[in-house]
Short mmCIF file of C-alpha atoms in Angstrom, two decimals:
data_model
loop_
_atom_site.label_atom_id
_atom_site.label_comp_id
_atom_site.label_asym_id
_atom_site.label_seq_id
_atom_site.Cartn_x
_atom_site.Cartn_y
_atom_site.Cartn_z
CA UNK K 7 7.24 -16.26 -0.24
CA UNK K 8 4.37 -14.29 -1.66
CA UNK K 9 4.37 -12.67 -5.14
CA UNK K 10 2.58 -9.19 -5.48
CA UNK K 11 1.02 -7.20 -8.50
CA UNK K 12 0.06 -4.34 -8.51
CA UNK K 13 -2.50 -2.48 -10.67
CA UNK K 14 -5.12 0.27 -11.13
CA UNK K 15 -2.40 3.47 -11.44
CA UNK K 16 -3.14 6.14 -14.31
CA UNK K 17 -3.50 9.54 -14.78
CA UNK K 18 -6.23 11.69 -13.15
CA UNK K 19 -6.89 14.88 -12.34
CA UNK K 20 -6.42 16.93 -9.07
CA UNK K 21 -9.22 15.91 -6.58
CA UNK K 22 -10.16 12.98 -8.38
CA UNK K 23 -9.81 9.16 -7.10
CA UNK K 24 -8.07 5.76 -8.10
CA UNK K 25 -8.37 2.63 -6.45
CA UNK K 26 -5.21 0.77 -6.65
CA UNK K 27 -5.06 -3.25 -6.11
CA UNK K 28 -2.64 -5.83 -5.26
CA UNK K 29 -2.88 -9.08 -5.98
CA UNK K 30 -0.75 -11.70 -3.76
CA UNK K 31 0.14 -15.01 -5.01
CA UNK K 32 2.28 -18.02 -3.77
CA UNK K 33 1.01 -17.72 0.05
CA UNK K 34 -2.27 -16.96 1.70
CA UNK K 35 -2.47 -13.08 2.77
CA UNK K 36 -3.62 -14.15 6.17
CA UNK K 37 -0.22 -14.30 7.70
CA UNK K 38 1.19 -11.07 6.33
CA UNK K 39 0.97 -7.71 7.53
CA UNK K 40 0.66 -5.06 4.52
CA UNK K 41 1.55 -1.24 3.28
CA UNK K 42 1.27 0.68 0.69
CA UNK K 43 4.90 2.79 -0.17
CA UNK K 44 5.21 5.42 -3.00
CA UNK K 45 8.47 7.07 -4.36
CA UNK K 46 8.62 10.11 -6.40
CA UNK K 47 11.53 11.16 -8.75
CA UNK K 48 14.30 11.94 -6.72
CA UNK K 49 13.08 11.40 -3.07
CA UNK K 50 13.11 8.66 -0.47
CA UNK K 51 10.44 6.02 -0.39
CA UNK K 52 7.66 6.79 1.58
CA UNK K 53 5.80 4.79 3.45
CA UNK K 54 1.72 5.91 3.24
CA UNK K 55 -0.35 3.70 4.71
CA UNK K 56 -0.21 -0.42 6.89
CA UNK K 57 -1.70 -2.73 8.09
CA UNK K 58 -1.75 -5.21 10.20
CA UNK K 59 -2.15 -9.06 9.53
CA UNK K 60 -5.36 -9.30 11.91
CA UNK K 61 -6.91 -6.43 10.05
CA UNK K 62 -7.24 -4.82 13.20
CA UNK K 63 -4.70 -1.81 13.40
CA UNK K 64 -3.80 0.57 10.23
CA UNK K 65 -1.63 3.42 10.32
CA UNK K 66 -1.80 6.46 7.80
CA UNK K 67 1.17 8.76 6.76
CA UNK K 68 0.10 12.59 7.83
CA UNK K 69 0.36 13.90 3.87
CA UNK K 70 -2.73 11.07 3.21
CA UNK K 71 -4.82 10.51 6.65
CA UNK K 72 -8.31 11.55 5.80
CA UNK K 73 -7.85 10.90 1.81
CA UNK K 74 -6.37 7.27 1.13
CA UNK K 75 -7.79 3.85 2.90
CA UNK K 76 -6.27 0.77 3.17
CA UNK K 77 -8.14 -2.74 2.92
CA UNK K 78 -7.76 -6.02 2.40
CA UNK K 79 -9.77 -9.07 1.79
CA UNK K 80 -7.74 -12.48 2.57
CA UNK K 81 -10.34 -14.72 0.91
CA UNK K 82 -9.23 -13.01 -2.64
CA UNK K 83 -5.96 -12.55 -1.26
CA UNK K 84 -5.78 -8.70 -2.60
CA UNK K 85 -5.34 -5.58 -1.07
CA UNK K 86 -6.55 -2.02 -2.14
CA UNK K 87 -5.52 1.72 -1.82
CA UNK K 88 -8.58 3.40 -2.34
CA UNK K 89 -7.06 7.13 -2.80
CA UNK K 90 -9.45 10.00 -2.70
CA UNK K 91 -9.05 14.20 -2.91
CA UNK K 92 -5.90 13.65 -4.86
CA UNK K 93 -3.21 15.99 -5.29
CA UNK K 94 -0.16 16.62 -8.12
CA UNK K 95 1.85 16.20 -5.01
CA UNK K 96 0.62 12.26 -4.79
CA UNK K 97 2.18 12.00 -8.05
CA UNK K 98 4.27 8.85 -7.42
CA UNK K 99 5.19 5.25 -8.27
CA UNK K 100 2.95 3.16 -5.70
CA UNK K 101 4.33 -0.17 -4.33
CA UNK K 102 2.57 -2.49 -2.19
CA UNK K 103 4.58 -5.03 0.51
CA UNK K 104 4.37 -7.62 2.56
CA UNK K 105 5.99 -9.56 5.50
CA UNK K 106 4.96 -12.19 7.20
CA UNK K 107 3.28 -12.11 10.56
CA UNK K 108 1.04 -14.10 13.18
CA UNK K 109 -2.61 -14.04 11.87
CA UNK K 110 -3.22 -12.36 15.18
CA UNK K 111 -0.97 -9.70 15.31
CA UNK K 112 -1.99 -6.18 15.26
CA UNK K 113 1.81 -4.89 13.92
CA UNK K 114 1.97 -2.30 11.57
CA UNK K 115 4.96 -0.28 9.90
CA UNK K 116 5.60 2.46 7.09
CA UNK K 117 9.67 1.62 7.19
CA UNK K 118 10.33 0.07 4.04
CA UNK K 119 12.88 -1.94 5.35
CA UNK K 120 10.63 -3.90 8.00
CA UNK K 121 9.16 -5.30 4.61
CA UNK K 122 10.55 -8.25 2.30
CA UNK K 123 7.88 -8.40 -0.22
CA UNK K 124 7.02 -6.33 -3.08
CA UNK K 125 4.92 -5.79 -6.29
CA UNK K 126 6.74 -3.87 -9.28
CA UNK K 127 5.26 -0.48 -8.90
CA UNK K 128 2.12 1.17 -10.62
CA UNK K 129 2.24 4.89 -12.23
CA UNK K 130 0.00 7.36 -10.37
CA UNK K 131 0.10 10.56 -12.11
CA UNK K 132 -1.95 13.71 -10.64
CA UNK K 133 -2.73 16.32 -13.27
CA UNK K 134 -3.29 19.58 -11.48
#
């Protein structure tokens, strides 16, 4: 089982940038896919951006393709949302997850429920 933390959320202003991290303890991050969720007041969460546990394939929700990138670096087992051009409409708590897969696999998903991993949530707040 791998433990997550998250960090890096704040406030910022529309079209400005945060880079949020995650931090994975308790396993090595080579044998997990990953994705980045977000859930606003009062709505479903969404799933914004995976990938997979080769590094190989990452998938991008429509409302961020272009603006946020997802990365990873096993060696520090961490994994970053860099999020660019941001909008009030990003506004959101920001979880990342994990679930286990072969090293070589190029699986990705943005269902929440293909995950069983996940880090507490970090405040993003987009000031317009």
């Amino acid at each position: 089982q791998v433990q997550l933390v998250e960090s890096g959320g704040g406030l910022v202003q529309s079209g400005g940038s945060l880079r949020l991290s995650c931090a994975a303890s308790g396993s090595i991050l080579d044998y997990y896919a990953i994705a980045w969720f977000r859930q606003a007041p009062g709505k479903e969460r969404e799933g914004i951006s995976s990938m997979s546990a080769s590094g190989g394939s990452t998938v991008y929700a429509d409302s961020v393709k272009g603006r946020f990138t997802i990365s990873r670096d096993n060696a520090k087992n961490t994994m970053w949302l860099q999020m660019n051009s941001l909008k009030p409409e990003d506004t959101a708590v920001y979880y990342c997850a994990t679930v286990w897969a072969p090293a070589s696999s190029t699986w990705t998903s943005l269902r929440p429920n293909e995950y069983n991993n996940w880090g507490q949530g970090t405040q993003v707040t987009v000031s317009s």
